[in-house]
Amino acid sequence: MLTQEDIYRKVSNTLVEALNVDEEEIKPEATLQGDLGAESIDFLDIVFRLEREFGIKIPRGELFPESIFQGDPEMVQNGKVTDKGMAELRAKMPFADLSKFEKSRDLNQISDLFTVELITRYVQGKLANSNGTK
Amino acid sequence: MRWIWIDRFLEFRRGELARTVKQLSLAEDLFAHHFPDYPVMPATLLLEGLAQTGGILVGEVNDFREKVILAKITKARFQREALAGEAVVFETTVQYVRPEGACVAGRVLIDDVLIGEAEITFAHLDQSRSQQVFGDRNFVFSGELKTLLESVRPS
């Protein structure tokens, strides 16, 4: 069974390959888009590489949801995520640490949720659910 | 200049592998400039040949309903140049095809010797948006590219 450290190391290697970044740039708190320069097509590449590396299946939209709030005014008002929106976010991304985001609820900061740590936590959850043996 | 960088399919295995060939003739316009007295195929056009081969391979999986767009070349490496007079073979192997896009591993060979490799990711252009912008017509897979494929695909 892989330890959290093993998973983090493999996730880091995956991101180095997919995003062509230096290993030193990969830190747990590094954001995929802001710090590592990922673009939307890179998410597809990352999903493929994670599946291959860990032997898991990642359904479309599970790791990188495409539209969480779907323009629903009950979920976002004046650029801020409402209580209903936060509940939706928790439901769609149970693996995300929302404690920091909870304070600002700024819609523009949603992309900052996607960090190296988030991916590591997601993979850890997937492996635990499938009794990961790889 | 016609933007087609493969002459013929050599092999096509649905959803798996495609091999094409491009004969580099000294008569082609590009060699007049690239370079005078040293006719070498630009590596970017070798990548285009790979992308056309791989694009048809993954497009055919969905019977060309998706608009398959070259989105990303994760890595590309060339060991030597391809010169006028040589026959270049493009070989692409499907890594995955998903609803959002696809990826192929590509190899470029001359006389069965590997001269270059690349990994190419394709996006499926968002269907609702592409219909708004481009209409129903699939502008990616039209005319010559599909005709070429018909020569190897079982009817």
PDB file of C-alpha atoms in Angstrom:
ATOM      1  CA  MET A   1       0.000   0.000   0.000  1.00  0.00           C
ATOM      2  CA  LEU A   2       1.326   3.404  -0.943  1.00  0.00           C
ATOM      3  CA  THR A   3       2.049   5.887   1.823  1.00  0.00           C
ATOM      4  CA  GLN A   4       0.951   9.497   1.522  1.00  0.00           C
ATOM      5  CA  GLU A   5       4.569  10.376   0.785  1.00  0.00           C
ATOM      6  CA  ASP A   6       4.714   7.825  -2.046  1.00  0.00           C
ATOM      7  CA  ILE A   7       1.518   9.234  -3.522  1.00  0.00           C
ATOM      8  CA  TYR A   8       2.795  12.806  -3.273  1.00  0.00           C
ATOM      9  CA  ARG A   9       6.052  11.844  -4.991  1.00  0.00           C
ATOM     10  CA  LYS A  10       4.205  10.122  -7.839  1.00  0.00           C
ATOM     11  CA  VAL A  11       1.778  13.030  -8.207  1.00  0.00           C
ATOM     12  CA  SER A  12       4.763  15.398  -8.359  1.00  0.00           C
ATOM     13  CA  ASN A  13       6.415  13.327 -11.085  1.00  0.00           C
ATOM     14  CA  THR A  14       3.152  13.263 -13.018  1.00  0.00           C
ATOM     15  CA  LEU A  15       2.857  17.054 -12.879  1.00  0.00           C
ATOM     16  CA  VAL A  16       6.490  17.549 -13.897  1.00  0.00           C
ATOM     17  CA  GLU A  17       5.820  15.444 -17.000  1.00  0.00           C
ATOM     18  CA  ALA A  18       2.422  16.898 -17.862  1.00  0.00           C
ATOM     19  CA  LEU A  19       3.249  20.552 -17.284  1.00  0.00           C
ATOM     20  CA  ASN A  20       6.937  20.558 -18.173  1.00  0.00           C
ATOM     21  CA  VAL A  21       7.873  22.280 -14.932  1.00  0.00           C
ATOM     22  CA  ASP A  22      10.940  21.822 -12.745  1.00  0.00           C
ATOM     23  CA  GLU A  23      10.646  19.510  -9.785  1.00  0.00           C
ATOM     24  CA  GLU A  24      11.581  22.378  -7.468  1.00  0.00           C
ATOM     25  CA  GLU A  25       8.418  24.229  -8.509  1.00  0.00           C
ATOM     26  CA  ILE A  26       6.225  21.459  -7.145  1.00  0.00           C
ATOM     27  CA  LYS A  27       5.142  22.183  -3.605  1.00  0.00           C
ATOM     28  CA  PRO A  28       2.034  20.954  -1.767  1.00  0.00           C
ATOM     29  CA  GLU A  29       0.462  24.418  -1.825  1.00  0.00           C
ATOM     30  CA  ALA A  30       1.395  25.196  -5.456  1.00  0.00           C
ATOM     31  CA  THR A  31      -1.720  25.963  -7.521  1.00  0.00           C
ATOM     32  CA  LEU A  32      -1.981  24.244 -10.883  1.00  0.00           C
ATOM     33  CA  GLN A  33      -2.976  27.296 -12.871  1.00  0.00           C
ATOM     34  CA  GLY A  34      -1.462  30.190 -10.920  1.00  0.00           C
ATOM     35  CA  ASP A  35       1.871  28.668  -9.893  1.00  0.00           C
ATOM     36  CA  LEU A  36       2.437  25.853 -12.371  1.00  0.00           C
ATOM     37  CA  GLY A  37       0.921  27.474 -15.468  1.00  0.00           C
ATOM     38  CA  ALA A  38      -1.595  24.731 -16.273  1.00  0.00           C
ATOM     39  CA  GLU A  39      -4.164  25.427 -19.003  1.00  0.00           C
ATOM     40  CA  SER A  40      -7.493  23.703 -19.474  1.00  0.00           C
ATOM     41  CA  ILE A  41      -6.135  21.054 -21.875  1.00  0.00           C
ATOM     42  CA  ASP A  42      -3.517  20.136 -19.269  1.00  0.00           C
ATOM     43  CA  PHE A  43      -6.253  18.857 -16.958  1.00  0.00           C
ATOM     44  CA  LEU A  44      -7.105  16.160 -19.486  1.00  0.00           C
ATOM     45  CA  ASP A  45      -3.441  15.213 -19.706  1.00  0.00           C
ATOM     46  CA  ILE A  46      -3.060  15.143 -15.916  1.00  0.00           C
ATOM     47  CA  VAL A  47      -6.116  12.895 -15.523  1.00  0.00           C
ATOM     48  CA  PHE A  48      -4.731  10.440 -18.086  1.00  0.00           C
ATOM     49  CA  ARG A  49      -1.312  10.331 -16.439  1.00  0.00           C
ATOM     50  CA  LEU A  50      -2.782   9.855 -12.952  1.00  0.00           C
ATOM     51  CA  GLU A  51      -4.935   6.976 -14.201  1.00  0.00           C
ATOM     52  CA  ARG A  52      -1.891   5.344 -15.764  1.00  0.00           C
ATOM     53  CA  GLU A  53       0.414   5.986 -12.809  1.00  0.00           C
ATOM     54  CA  PHE A  54      -1.956   4.782 -10.081  1.00  0.00           C
ATOM     55  CA  GLY A  55      -4.139   2.322 -11.978  1.00  0.00           C
ATOM     56  CA  ILE A  56      -7.315   4.210 -11.074  1.00  0.00           C
ATOM     57  CA  LYS A  57     -10.308   5.363 -13.092  1.00  0.00           C
ATOM     58  CA  ILE A  58     -11.159   9.051 -12.919  1.00  0.00           C
ATOM     59  CA  PRO A  59     -14.644   9.795 -14.292  1.00  0.00           C
ATOM     60  CA  ARG A  60     -15.086  12.993 -16.284  1.00  0.00           C
ATOM     61  CA  GLY A  61     -15.557  16.013 -14.033  1.00  0.00           C
ATOM     62  CA  GLU A  62     -14.760  14.200 -10.777  1.00  0.00           C
ATOM     63  CA  LEU A  63     -11.295  15.628 -10.115  1.00  0.00           C
ATOM     64  CA  PHE A  64     -11.743  18.782 -12.184  1.00  0.00           C
ATOM     65  CA  PRO A  65     -15.473  19.648 -12.176  1.00  0.00           C
ATOM     66  CA  GLU A  66     -16.362  21.584 -15.333  1.00  0.00           C
ATOM     67  CA  SER A  67     -19.130  23.766 -13.990  1.00  0.00           C
ATOM     68  CA  ILE A  68     -19.904  23.598 -10.312  1.00  0.00           C
ATOM     69  CA  PHE A  69     -22.427  26.412  -9.966  1.00  0.00           C
ATOM     70  CA  GLN A  70     -23.838  26.439 -13.521  1.00  0.00           C
ATOM     71  CA  GLY A  71     -24.581  30.145 -13.306  1.00  0.00           C
ATOM     72  CA  ASP A  72     -27.134  29.552 -10.560  1.00  0.00           C
ATOM     73  CA  PRO A  73     -27.742  32.907  -8.780  1.00  0.00           C
ATOM     74  CA  GLU A  74     -28.640  31.023  -5.609  1.00  0.00           C
ATOM     75  CA  MET A  75     -25.110  29.671  -5.483  1.00  0.00           C
ATOM     76  CA  VAL A  76     -23.177  32.779  -6.457  1.00  0.00           C
ATOM     77  CA  GLN A  77     -24.172  36.334  -5.664  1.00  0.00           C
ATOM     78  CA  ASN A  78     -22.049  39.402  -6.443  1.00  0.00           C
ATOM     79  CA  GLY A  79     -19.050  37.232  -7.141  1.00  0.00           C
ATOM     80  CA  LYS A  80     -19.309  35.447  -3.784  1.00  0.00           C
ATOM     81  CA  VAL A  81     -20.278  31.845  -3.224  1.00  0.00           C
ATOM     82  CA  THR A  82     -23.414  31.534  -1.077  1.00  0.00           C
ATOM     83  CA  ASP A  83     -24.110  28.910   1.621  1.00  0.00           C
ATOM     84  CA  LYS A  84     -25.928  26.826  -0.984  1.00  0.00           C
ATOM     85  CA  GLY A  85     -22.933  27.197  -3.301  1.00  0.00           C
ATOM     86  CA  MET A  86     -20.553  26.110  -0.560  1.00  0.00           C
ATOM     87  CA  ALA A  87     -22.697  23.035   0.080  1.00  0.00           C
ATOM     88  CA  GLU A  88     -22.554  22.220  -3.642  1.00  0.00           C
ATOM     89  CA  LEU A  89     -18.793  22.704  -3.641  1.00  0.00           C
ATOM     90  CA  ARG A  90     -18.418  20.329  -0.679  1.00  0.00           C
ATOM     91  CA  ALA A  91     -20.612  17.761  -2.388  1.00  0.00           C
ATOM     92  CA  LYS A  92     -18.740  17.909  -5.700  1.00  0.00           C
ATOM     93  CA  MET A  93     -15.259  18.195  -4.234  1.00  0.00           C
ATOM     94  CA  PRO A  94     -15.264  16.291  -0.929  1.00  0.00           C
ATOM     95  CA  PHE A  95     -11.509  15.917  -1.247  1.00  0.00           C
ATOM     96  CA  ALA A  96     -10.876  19.696  -1.269  1.00  0.00           C
ATOM     97  CA  ASP A  97      -9.729  21.660   1.762  1.00  0.00           C
ATOM     98  CA  LEU A  98     -12.162  24.576   1.733  1.00  0.00           C
ATOM     99  CA  SER A  99     -11.114  26.150   5.051  1.00  0.00           C
ATOM    100  CA  LYS A 100      -9.180  29.006   3.397  1.00  0.00           C
ATOM    101  CA  PHE A 101     -11.701  29.537   0.612  1.00  0.00           C
ATOM    102  CA  GLU A 102     -14.539  29.623   3.135  1.00  0.00           C
ATOM    103  CA  LYS A 103     -13.192  32.947   4.425  1.00  0.00           C
ATOM    104  CA  SER A 104     -13.210  34.825   1.113  1.00  0.00           C
ATOM    105  CA  ARG A 105     -15.770  32.825  -0.903  1.00  0.00           C
ATOM    106  CA  ASP A 106     -14.470  34.817  -3.855  1.00  0.00           C
ATOM    107  CA  LEU A 107     -15.474  33.088  -7.106  1.00  0.00           C
ATOM    108  CA  ASN A 108     -12.269  34.275  -8.765  1.00  0.00           C
ATOM    109  CA  GLN A 109     -10.268  32.231  -6.288  1.00  0.00           C
ATOM    110  CA  ILE A 110     -11.899  28.906  -7.120  1.00  0.00           C
ATOM    111  CA  SER A 111      -8.972  27.924  -9.328  1.00  0.00           C
ATOM    112  CA  ASP A 112      -6.646  28.284  -6.323  1.00  0.00           C
ATOM    113  CA  LEU A 113      -8.344  25.245  -4.782  1.00  0.00           C
ATOM    114  CA  PHE A 114      -6.592  23.051  -7.319  1.00  0.00           C
ATOM    115  CA  THR A 115      -3.225  22.452  -5.728  1.00  0.00           C
ATOM    116  CA  VAL A 116      -0.695  19.639  -5.686  1.00  0.00           C
ATOM    117  CA  GLU A 117      -1.976  18.745  -2.240  1.00  0.00           C
ATOM    118  CA  LEU A 118      -5.566  18.515  -3.494  1.00  0.00           C
ATOM    119  CA  ILE A 119      -4.586  16.052  -6.191  1.00  0.00           C
ATOM    120  CA  THR A 120      -2.611  14.005  -3.695  1.00  0.00           C
ATOM    121  CA  ARG A 121      -5.611  13.884  -1.366  1.00  0.00           C
ATOM    122  CA  TYR A 122      -7.920  12.950  -4.224  1.00  0.00           C
ATOM    123  CA  VAL A 123      -5.691  10.076  -5.318  1.00  0.00           C
ATOM    124  CA  GLN A 124      -5.311   8.909  -1.744  1.00  0.00           C
ATOM    125  CA  GLY A 125      -9.100   8.743  -1.429  1.00  0.00           C
ATOM    126  CA  LYS A 126      -9.459   6.855  -4.711  1.00  0.00           C
ATOM    127  CA  LEU A 127      -6.837   4.304  -3.696  1.00  0.00           C
ATOM    128  CA  ALA A 128      -8.419   3.848  -0.271  1.00  0.00           C
ATOM    129  CA  ASN A 129     -11.838   3.274  -1.831  1.00  0.00           C
ATOM    130  CA  SER A 130     -10.506   0.690  -4.226  1.00  0.00           C
ATOM    131  CA  ASN A 131      -8.298  -0.902  -1.520  1.00  0.00           C
ATOM    132  CA  GLY A 132      -5.353   0.347  -3.590  1.00  0.00           C
ATOM    133  CA  THR A 133      -2.792  -2.314  -3.853  1.00  0.00           C
ATOM    134  CA  LYS A 134      -0.471  -0.782  -6.408  1.00  0.00           C
TER     135      LYS A 134
ATOM    136  CA  MET B   1       0.251  25.518 -50.625  1.00  0.00           C
ATOM    137  CA  ARG B   2      -1.954  22.535 -49.760  1.00  0.00           C
ATOM    138  CA  TRP B   3      -1.974  21.835 -46.061  1.00  0.00           C
ATOM    139  CA  ILE B   4      -1.752  18.102 -46.163  1.00  0.00           C
ATOM    140  CA  TRP B   5       1.414  16.453 -44.999  1.00  0.00           C
ATOM    141  CA  ILE B   6       0.676  12.804 -45.585  1.00  0.00           C
ATOM    142  CA  ASP B   7       0.507  11.098 -48.972  1.00  0.00           C
ATOM    143  CA  ARG B   8      -0.932   7.718 -48.159  1.00  0.00           C
ATOM    144  CA  PHE B   9      -2.000   5.401 -45.344  1.00  0.00           C
ATOM    145  CA  LEU B  10       0.126   2.283 -44.965  1.00  0.00           C
ATOM    146  CA  GLU B  11      -1.804   0.759 -42.080  1.00  0.00           C
ATOM    147  CA  PHE B  12      -4.896   1.616 -40.074  1.00  0.00           C
ATOM    148  CA  ARG B  13      -6.133  -0.282 -37.032  1.00  0.00           C
ATOM    149  CA  ARG B  14      -9.233   1.349 -35.628  1.00  0.00           C
ATOM    150  CA  GLY B  15      -8.738   3.017 -32.248  1.00  0.00           C
ATOM    151  CA  GLU B  16      -5.247   1.611 -32.056  1.00  0.00           C
ATOM    152  CA  LEU B  17      -2.641   2.524 -34.670  1.00  0.00           C
ATOM    153  CA  ALA B  18      -2.170   4.431 -37.923  1.00  0.00           C
ATOM    154  CA  ARG B  19       0.872   4.567 -40.204  1.00  0.00           C
ATOM    155  CA  THR B  20       1.211   6.966 -43.093  1.00  0.00           C
ATOM    156  CA  VAL B  21       3.953   7.939 -45.507  1.00  0.00           C
ATOM    157  CA  LYS B  22       5.063  11.274 -46.877  1.00  0.00           C
ATOM    158  CA  GLN B  23       7.451  11.371 -49.826  1.00  0.00           C
ATOM    159  CA  LEU B  24       9.630  14.438 -49.643  1.00  0.00           C
ATOM    160  CA  SER B  25      10.054  15.729 -53.187  1.00  0.00           C
ATOM    161  CA  LEU B  26      12.596  18.389 -54.034  1.00  0.00           C
ATOM    162  CA  ALA B  27       9.876  19.930 -56.232  1.00  0.00           C
ATOM    163  CA  GLU B  28       7.885  21.011 -53.168  1.00  0.00           C
ATOM    164  CA  ASP B  29       7.646  24.748 -52.597  1.00  0.00           C
ATOM    165  CA  LEU B  30       8.908  24.655 -49.045  1.00  0.00           C
ATOM    166  CA  PHE B  31      12.344  23.396 -50.070  1.00  0.00           C
ATOM    167  CA  ALA B  32      12.950  26.534 -52.108  1.00  0.00           C
ATOM    168  CA  HIS B  33      13.232  28.432 -48.854  1.00  0.00           C
ATOM    169  CA  HIS B  34      14.025  25.798 -46.255  1.00  0.00           C
ATOM    170  CA  PHE B  35      16.833  25.969 -47.173  1.00  0.00           C
ATOM    171  CA  PRO B  36      18.363  26.944 -50.516  1.00  0.00           C
ATOM    172  CA  ASP B  37      20.981  24.240 -51.279  1.00  0.00           C
ATOM    173  CA  TYR B  38      20.004  22.336 -48.119  1.00  0.00           C
ATOM    174  CA  PRO B  39      16.464  21.006 -48.507  1.00  0.00           C
ATOM    175  CA  VAL B  40      15.334  19.896 -45.056  1.00  0.00           C
ATOM    176  CA  MET B  41      11.767  19.310 -43.860  1.00  0.00           C
ATOM    177  CA  PRO B  42      11.025  21.639 -40.911  1.00  0.00           C
ATOM    178  CA  ALA B  43      10.456  19.671 -37.709  1.00  0.00           C
ATOM    179  CA  THR B  44       7.220  21.600 -37.157  1.00  0.00           C
ATOM    180  CA  LEU B  45       5.858  20.118 -40.394  1.00  0.00           C
ATOM    181  CA  LEU B  46       6.950  16.652 -39.319  1.00  0.00           C
ATOM    182  CA  LEU B  47       4.857  17.267 -36.208  1.00  0.00           C
ATOM    183  CA  GLU B  48       1.970  18.378 -38.417  1.00  0.00           C
ATOM    184  CA  GLY B  49       2.247  15.116 -40.379  1.00  0.00           C
ATOM    185  CA  LEU B  50       2.151  13.173 -37.111  1.00  0.00           C
ATOM    186  CA  ALA B  51      -0.807  15.255 -35.919  1.00  0.00           C
ATOM    187  CA  GLN B  52      -2.740  14.644 -39.143  1.00  0.00           C
ATOM    188  CA  THR B  53      -2.068  10.912 -38.893  1.00  0.00           C
ATOM    189  CA  GLY B  54      -3.021  10.821 -35.204  1.00  0.00           C
ATOM    190  CA  GLY B  55      -5.960  13.195 -35.637  1.00  0.00           C
ATOM    191  CA  ILE B  56      -7.579  10.949 -38.222  1.00  0.00           C
ATOM    192  CA  LEU B  57      -6.899   7.917 -36.039  1.00  0.00           C
ATOM    193  CA  VAL B  58      -8.723   9.377 -33.036  1.00  0.00           C
ATOM    194  CA  GLY B  59     -11.375  11.149 -35.132  1.00  0.00           C
ATOM    195  CA  GLU B  60     -12.350   7.876 -36.762  1.00  0.00           C
ATOM    196  CA  VAL B  61     -13.078   6.327 -33.352  1.00  0.00           C
ATOM    197  CA  ASN B  62     -16.178   8.540 -33.180  1.00  0.00           C
ATOM    198  CA  ASP B  63     -16.888   8.290 -36.913  1.00  0.00           C
ATOM    199  CA  PHE B  64     -15.622  11.867 -37.356  1.00  0.00           C
ATOM    200  CA  ARG B  65     -18.483  13.362 -35.361  1.00  0.00           C
ATOM    201  CA  GLU B  66     -16.070  15.218 -33.064  1.00  0.00           C
ATOM    202  CA  LYS B  67     -14.040  18.188 -34.186  1.00  0.00           C
ATOM    203  CA  VAL B  68     -10.563  17.045 -33.209  1.00  0.00           C
ATOM    204  CA  ILE B  69      -8.159  19.913 -32.612  1.00  0.00           C
ATOM    205  CA  LEU B  70      -4.429  19.688 -31.930  1.00  0.00           C
ATOM    206  CA  ALA B  71      -4.176  21.078 -28.411  1.00  0.00           C
ATOM    207  CA  LYS B  72      -0.833  20.197 -26.909  1.00  0.00           C
ATOM    208  CA  ILE B  73       2.493  18.621 -27.734  1.00  0.00           C
ATOM    209  CA  THR B  74       3.821  17.536 -24.371  1.00  0.00           C
ATOM    210  CA  LYS B  75       7.186  16.515 -25.694  1.00  0.00           C
ATOM    211  CA  ALA B  76       8.910  16.182 -29.037  1.00  0.00           C
ATOM    212  CA  ARG B  77      12.419  15.057 -29.825  1.00  0.00           C
ATOM    213  CA  PHE B  78      14.183  14.672 -33.157  1.00  0.00           C
ATOM    214  CA  GLN B  79      17.407  12.779 -33.663  1.00  0.00           C
ATOM    215  CA  ARG B  80      18.108  13.883 -37.214  1.00  0.00           C
ATOM    216  CA  GLU B  81      16.729  15.875 -40.115  1.00  0.00           C
ATOM    217  CA  ALA B  82      14.466  14.620 -42.894  1.00  0.00           C
ATOM    218  CA  LEU B  83      15.807  15.594 -46.324  1.00  0.00           C
ATOM    219  CA  ALA B  84      14.293  15.924 -49.795  1.00  0.00           C
ATOM    220  CA  GLY B  85      14.308  12.571 -51.536  1.00  0.00           C
ATOM    221  CA  GLU B  86      13.487  10.609 -48.400  1.00  0.00           C
ATOM    222  CA  ALA B  87      10.234   8.881 -47.471  1.00  0.00           C
ATOM    223  CA  VAL B  88       8.997   9.768 -44.004  1.00  0.00           C
ATOM    224  CA  VAL B  89       6.738   7.355 -42.135  1.00  0.00           C
ATOM    225  CA  PHE B  90       4.448   8.700 -39.410  1.00  0.00           C
ATOM    226  CA  GLU B  91       3.282   6.134 -36.864  1.00  0.00           C
ATOM    227  CA  THR B  92       0.776   7.019 -34.162  1.00  0.00           C
ATOM    228  CA  THR B  93      -0.585   4.860 -31.371  1.00  0.00           C
ATOM    229  CA  VAL B  94      -3.661   5.754 -29.326  1.00  0.00           C
ATOM    230  CA  GLN B  95      -2.944   6.390 -25.649  1.00  0.00           C
ATOM    231  CA  TYR B  96      -6.537   7.248 -24.807  1.00  0.00           C
ATOM    232  CA  VAL B  97      -9.747   8.587 -26.303  1.00  0.00           C
ATOM    233  CA  ARG B  98     -12.107  10.272 -23.853  1.00  0.00           C
ATOM    234  CA  PRO B  99     -15.186  12.466 -24.347  1.00  0.00           C
ATOM    235  CA  GLU B 100     -13.062  15.581 -23.777  1.00  0.00           C
ATOM    236  CA  GLY B 101     -10.157  14.663 -26.037  1.00  0.00           C
ATOM    237  CA  ALA B 102      -7.502  12.148 -26.936  1.00  0.00           C
ATOM    238  CA  CYS B 103      -3.776  11.488 -26.919  1.00  0.00           C
ATOM    239  CA  VAL B 104      -1.436   9.636 -29.263  1.00  0.00           C
ATOM    240  CA  ALA B 105       2.203   8.625 -29.071  1.00  0.00           C
ATOM    241  CA  GLY B 106       3.920   9.402 -32.362  1.00  0.00           C
ATOM    242  CA  ARG B 107       7.055   8.112 -34.049  1.00  0.00           C
ATOM    243  CA  VAL B 108       8.734   9.429 -37.192  1.00  0.00           C
ATOM    244  CA  LEU B 109      10.795   6.929 -39.185  1.00  0.00           C
ATOM    245  CA  ILE B 110      12.963   6.965 -42.289  1.00  0.00           C
ATOM    246  CA  ASP B 111      14.053   3.612 -43.720  1.00  0.00           C
ATOM    247  CA  ASP B 112      12.710   1.968 -40.549  1.00  0.00           C
ATOM    248  CA  VAL B 113      15.040   4.073 -38.406  1.00  0.00           C
ATOM    249  CA  LEU B 114      13.484   6.223 -35.688  1.00  0.00           C
ATOM    250  CA  ILE B 115      14.288   9.889 -36.291  1.00  0.00           C
ATOM    251  CA  GLY B 116      11.756  11.564 -34.007  1.00  0.00           C
ATOM    252  CA  GLU B 117       9.129  11.050 -31.312  1.00  0.00           C
ATOM    253  CA  ALA B 118       6.305  13.155 -29.928  1.00  0.00           C
ATOM    254  CA  GLU B 119       3.289  12.893 -27.671  1.00  0.00           C
ATOM    255  CA  ILE B 120       0.278  14.765 -28.981  1.00  0.00           C
ATOM    256  CA  THR B 121      -2.928  15.683 -27.152  1.00  0.00           C
ATOM    257  CA  PHE B 122      -6.091  16.549 -29.053  1.00  0.00           C
ATOM    258  CA  ALA B 123      -9.137  18.362 -27.720  1.00  0.00           C
ATOM    259  CA  HIS B 124     -12.674  17.677 -28.834  1.00  0.00           C
ATOM    260  CA  LEU B 125     -13.995  21.113 -29.574  1.00  0.00           C
ATOM    261  CA  ASP B 126     -16.903  21.822 -27.267  1.00  0.00           C
ATOM    262  CA  GLN B 127     -19.926  20.693 -29.231  1.00  0.00           C
ATOM    263  CA  SER B 128     -22.394  23.383 -28.282  1.00  0.00           C
ATOM    264  CA  ARG B 129     -19.873  26.149 -28.783  1.00  0.00           C
ATOM    265  CA  SER B 130     -18.440  24.796 -32.020  1.00  0.00           C
ATOM    266  CA  GLN B 131     -21.895  24.518 -33.518  1.00  0.00           C
ATOM    267  CA  GLN B 132     -22.510  28.153 -32.664  1.00  0.00           C
ATOM    268  CA  VAL B 133     -19.250  29.267 -34.226  1.00  0.00           C
ATOM    269  CA  PHE B 134     -18.778  26.876 -37.123  1.00  0.00           C
ATOM    270  CA  GLY B 135     -22.188  25.365 -37.817  1.00  0.00           C
ATOM    271  CA  ASP B 136     -22.787  21.671 -38.391  1.00  0.00           C
ATOM    272  CA  ARG B 137     -20.015  21.124 -40.884  1.00  0.00           C
ATOM    273  CA  ASN B 138     -16.963  19.307 -39.556  1.00  0.00           C
ATOM    274  CA  PHE B 139     -14.231  21.557 -40.925  1.00  0.00           C
ATOM    275  CA  VAL B 140     -11.468  19.325 -39.542  1.00  0.00           C
ATOM    276  CA  PHE B 141     -12.301  16.121 -41.321  1.00  0.00           C
ATOM    277  CA  SER B 142     -13.250  17.014 -44.827  1.00  0.00           C
ATOM    278  CA  GLY B 143     -12.061  16.322 -48.339  1.00  0.00           C
ATOM    279  CA  GLU B 144      -8.592  14.940 -48.785  1.00  0.00           C
ATOM    280  CA  LEU B 145      -7.932  13.717 -45.262  1.00  0.00           C
ATOM    281  CA  LYS B 146     -10.945  11.432 -45.274  1.00  0.00           C
ATOM    282  CA  THR B 147     -10.394  10.357 -48.870  1.00  0.00           C
ATOM    283  CA  LEU B 148      -6.889   9.241 -47.920  1.00  0.00           C
ATOM    284  CA  LEU B 149      -8.266   7.118 -45.132  1.00  0.00           C
ATOM    285  CA  GLU B 150     -10.804   5.422 -47.410  1.00  0.00           C
ATOM    286  CA  SER B 151      -7.873   3.849 -49.250  1.00  0.00           C
ATOM    287  CA  VAL B 152      -7.011   1.626 -46.293  1.00  0.00           C
ATOM    288  CA  ARG B 153     -10.267   1.328 -44.360  1.00  0.00           C
ATOM    289  CA  PRO B 154     -12.260  -1.817 -45.084  1.00  0.00           C
ATOM    290  CA  SER B 155     -15.553  -0.885 -46.747  1.00  0.00           C
TER     291      SER B 155
END
